[in-house]
Amino acid sequence: GENVEQHPSTLSVQEGDSAVIKCTYSDSASNYFPWYKQELGKRPQLIIDIRSNVGEKKDQRIAVTLNKTAKHFSLHITETQPEDSAVYFCAASVTSYDKVIFGPGTSLSVIP
Amino acid sequence: DARVTQTPRDKVTEMGQEVTMRCQPILGHNTVFWYRQTMMQGLELLAYFRNRAPLDDSGMPKDRFSAEMPDATLATLKIQPSEPRDSAVYFCASGMDGYTDTQYFGPGTRLTVL
């Protein structure tokens, strides 16, 4: 079955700096890669996703890149703000409506 | 703004008791997922349904856990008997295959088994 790894497990950055979180997956059939943000005590919420037919997607200060050959994908947050502090989960699935396998999460702290 | 709802939000029970958690998916969504979140294991998929039919419950301990969808507006996750190691936050999520690109998570049920 699919296995998703995520690094780093914790990340601290100064406000205004960039943050990068990297994930790898094992199942070459996976085609859908969402990223979720979970604030303390809250539910996970989708922030961005990417499909295998594109290599990069941007939404304001966040972007995701995908390398299907190497089976890895990354989340990039630019101009970080304190409200970006949360746990970020990458995930992979075969389709957008299939079961999603989550990575272990990255706890991001943005220091004012 | 449609949201997935879950009840109860918090549950404290004693070992050996039955626990039932309920989820109301977003109206019109036909796929429902149950996840368990712990510090040690992260987010684990327990089971999921499409059009009320169970598609995969391989992540669920079969001897004590059961998941059902009595109708399209209600999903239940039952633990009987409960054990301290079941203490976790249980999330329900819903989606619509072929239409929405995301799973919408409920607020979760925080279960503590003493």
Coordinates of C-alpha atoms in Angstrom, one line a residue:
Chain A
G1 CA 0.0 0.0 0.0
E2 CA 0.9 3.7 -0.2
N3 CA 3.4 5.1 2.3
V4 CA 4.0 8.8 2.7
E5 CA 7.0 10.2 4.4
Q6 CA 7.4 13.9 5.4
H7 CA 10.3 16.0 6.5
P8 CA 11.1 17.8 8.7
S9 CA 8.9 16.9 11.6
T10 CA 9.3 20.3 13.1
L11 CA 10.3 23.6 11.5
S12 CA 10.9 27.0 13.0
V13 CA 11.3 30.1 10.8
Q14 CA 11.4 33.8 11.4
E15 CA 8.5 35.8 10.2
G16 CA 8.9 36.8 6.6
D17 CA 11.2 33.9 5.8
S18 CA 10.2 31.0 3.6
A19 CA 9.3 27.5 4.8
V20 CA 9.6 24.3 2.8
I21 CA 8.2 20.9 3.6
K22 CA 9.0 17.8 1.6
C23 CA 7.2 14.6 1.1
T24 CA 7.8 11.3 -0.7
Y25 CA 5.4 8.6 -1.6
S26 CA 5.8 5.0 -2.6
D27 CA 2.8 4.1 -4.9
S28 CA 3.5 5.2 -8.4
A29 CA -0.3 5.0 -9.1
S30 CA -0.9 8.0 -6.8
N31 CA -2.1 11.0 -8.8
Y32 CA -3.6 13.3 -6.3
F33 CA -1.6 15.2 -3.6
P34 CA -3.4 17.4 -1.2
W35 CA -1.9 19.5 1.7
Y36 CA -3.8 20.1 4.9
K37 CA -3.2 22.6 7.6
Q38 CA -4.3 21.8 11.2
E39 CA -4.2 24.5 13.8
L40 CA -4.1 23.5 17.4
G41 CA -7.4 21.9 18.5
K42 CA -8.9 22.4 15.1
R43 CA -9.9 20.2 12.1
P44 CA -7.5 19.6 9.2
Q45 CA -8.3 21.9 6.3
L46 CA -7.2 21.6 2.7
I47 CA -4.9 24.5 1.7
I48 CA -3.8 23.4 -1.7
D49 CA -3.6 20.3 -3.9
I50 CA -1.9 19.2 -7.0
R51 CA -2.5 16.5 -9.6
S52 CA 0.0 14.5 -11.5
N53 CA -0.6 16.2 -14.7
V54 CA 1.0 19.4 -13.5
G55 CA 4.4 20.1 -11.9
E56 CA 3.6 23.2 -9.9
K57 CA 0.7 25.1 -8.5
K58 CA 0.5 28.4 -6.7
D59 CA -2.0 30.1 -4.5
Q60 CA -0.9 33.5 -3.2
R61 CA 1.9 32.7 -0.7
I62 CA 1.8 28.9 -1.0
A63 CA 3.0 26.7 -3.8
V64 CA 3.4 23.0 -4.3
T65 CA 5.8 21.2 -6.7
L66 CA 5.6 17.7 -7.8
N67 CA 8.2 15.4 -9.3
K68 CA 6.4 12.2 -10.3
T69 CA 9.6 10.5 -11.5
A70 CA 11.2 10.9 -8.2
K71 CA 7.9 10.5 -6.3
H72 CA 8.3 13.5 -4.2
F73 CA 6.4 16.7 -3.7
S74 CA 6.9 19.9 -1.7
L75 CA 5.0 22.7 0.0
H76 CA 6.5 26.2 -0.2
I77 CA 5.3 29.0 2.0
T78 CA 6.7 32.5 1.3
E79 CA 6.7 35.6 3.5
T80 CA 5.6 33.5 6.5
Q81 CA 3.3 35.0 9.1
P82 CA 2.6 34.0 12.7
E83 CA -0.8 32.7 11.6
D84 CA 0.9 30.2 9.4
S85 CA 2.0 28.3 12.6
A86 CA 0.3 25.0 12.5
V87 CA 0.8 21.3 11.7
Y88 CA 0.9 20.6 7.9
F89 CA 0.1 17.2 6.5
C90 CA 0.9 16.1 3.0
A91 CA -1.1 13.2 1.6
A92 CA -1.4 11.0 -1.5
S93 CA -4.2 9.1 -3.2
V94 CA -5.0 7.6 -6.5
T95 CA -7.9 9.9 -7.1
S96 CA -9.2 13.0 -5.4
Y97 CA -12.1 11.1 -4.0
D98 CA -10.3 7.9 -3.0
K99 CA -8.8 7.1 0.4
V100 CA -6.0 9.5 1.3
I101 CA -2.8 8.4 3.0
F102 CA -1.4 11.1 5.2
G103 CA 2.2 11.9 6.1
P104 CA 3.1 12.2 9.7
G105 CA 2.9 16.0 9.7
T106 CA 5.3 18.9 10.1
S107 CA 4.8 21.3 13.0
L108 CA 5.7 24.8 11.7
S109 CA 6.4 27.6 14.1
V110 CA 6.7 31.2 12.7
I111 CA 8.5 33.4 15.2
P112 CA 7.5 37.0 15.1
Chain B
D1 CA -21.6 27.4 4.7
A2 CA -22.1 23.6 4.8
R3 CA -20.0 21.7 7.3
V4 CA -19.6 18.2 8.5
T5 CA -20.9 17.8 12.0
Q6 CA -19.9 15.3 14.7
T7 CA -21.3 14.3 18.0
P8 CA -20.3 14.2 20.8
R9 CA -17.4 16.7 20.7
D10 CA -15.9 15.2 23.8
K11 CA -16.4 11.8 25.4
V12 CA -14.9 10.5 28.6
T13 CA -15.7 6.9 29.4
E14 CA -14.4 4.0 31.4
M15 CA -12.7 1.0 29.9
G16 CA -15.1 -1.7 28.7
Q17 CA -17.9 0.7 27.9
E18 CA -19.5 1.1 24.5
V19 CA -18.8 4.3 22.6
T20 CA -20.8 5.5 19.6
M21 CA -19.6 8.5 17.6
R22 CA -21.9 10.1 15.0
C23 CA -21.2 12.1 11.9
Q24 CA -23.4 14.0 9.6
P25 CA -21.7 14.5 6.2
I26 CA -22.3 17.6 4.1
L27 CA -25.7 17.2 2.3
G28 CA -25.1 15.7 -1.1
H29 CA -21.7 14.2 -0.4
N30 CA -21.6 10.5 -1.1
T31 CA -18.2 9.6 0.4
V32 CA -17.5 9.4 4.1
F33 CA -14.2 8.8 5.8
W34 CA -13.4 8.0 9.4
Y35 CA -9.9 8.9 10.7
R36 CA -8.2 8.6 14.1
Q37 CA -5.6 11.0 15.2
T38 CA -3.0 10.4 17.9
M39 CA 0.3 12.0 18.7
M40 CA 2.1 8.8 18.0
Q41 CA 0.3 7.6 14.9
G42 CA -0.8 10.8 13.3
L43 CA -3.9 10.6 11.0
E44 CA -4.9 7.1 10.3
L45 CA -7.7 6.1 8.0
L46 CA -10.0 3.7 9.8
A47 CA -12.8 3.2 7.2
Y48 CA -14.6 4.8 4.3
F49 CA -17.9 4.5 2.6
R50 CA -19.2 5.5 -0.8
N51 CA -22.9 5.7 -1.4
R52 CA -23.3 4.1 2.0
A53 CA -21.4 1.0 1.1
P54 CA -18.2 0.2 3.0
L55 CA -15.2 0.4 0.6
D56 CA -12.3 -0.2 2.9
D57 CA -12.2 -0.8 6.6
S58 CA -8.8 -2.4 6.7
G59 CA -7.5 0.3 9.1
M60 CA -10.0 -0.6 11.7
P61 CA -9.5 -3.2 14.5
K62 CA -12.4 -5.5 13.6
D63 CA -12.8 -7.2 16.9
R64 CA -14.0 -4.0 18.7
F65 CA -14.7 -1.3 16.1
S66 CA -17.6 -1.1 13.7
A67 CA -18.7 1.5 11.2
E68 CA -22.0 1.9 9.5
M69 CA -24.1 4.3 7.5
P70 CA -27.7 3.8 8.4
D71 CA -28.7 6.4 5.9
A72 CA -27.1 9.0 3.7
T73 CA -27.1 11.7 6.4
L74 CA -25.6 9.6 9.2
A75 CA -22.4 7.7 9.7
T76 CA -21.6 6.0 13.0
L77 CA -18.4 4.6 14.5
K78 CA -18.8 2.3 17.4
I79 CA -16.2 0.9 19.8
Q80 CA -17.2 -2.0 22.0
P81 CA -15.6 -2.6 24.4
S82 CA -13.5 0.5 24.6
E83 CA -9.9 0.4 25.9
P84 CA -7.5 3.1 27.1
R85 CA -5.5 2.8 23.8
D86 CA -8.5 3.9 21.9
S87 CA -8.1 7.4 23.4
A88 CA -7.7 9.8 20.4
V89 CA -9.5 12.3 18.3
Y90 CA -11.8 10.7 15.8
F91 CA -12.5 12.7 12.7
C92 CA -15.1 12.2 10.1
A93 CA -14.7 13.7 6.6
S94 CA -17.0 13.8 3.6
G95 CA -16.5 14.4 -0.1
M96 CA -18.3 14.0 -3.4
D97 CA -16.6 11.8 -6.0
G98 CA -16.1 13.4 -9.3
Y99 CA -17.2 16.8 -8.1
T100 CA -15.3 18.2 -5.2
D101 CA -11.6 18.0 -4.9
T102 CA -11.4 17.9 -1.2
Q103 CA -12.4 16.0 1.9
Y104 CA -14.1 18.3 4.3
F105 CA -13.3 17.4 7.9
G106 CA -15.7 17.5 10.9
P107 CA -14.6 19.1 14.2
G108 CA -13.7 15.7 15.6
T109 CA -14.7 13.7 18.7
R110 CA -12.1 13.7 21.5
L111 CA -12.4 10.3 23.2
T112 CA -10.8 9.6 26.5
V113 CA -11.0 6.0 27.9
L114 CA -10.0 5.7 31.5

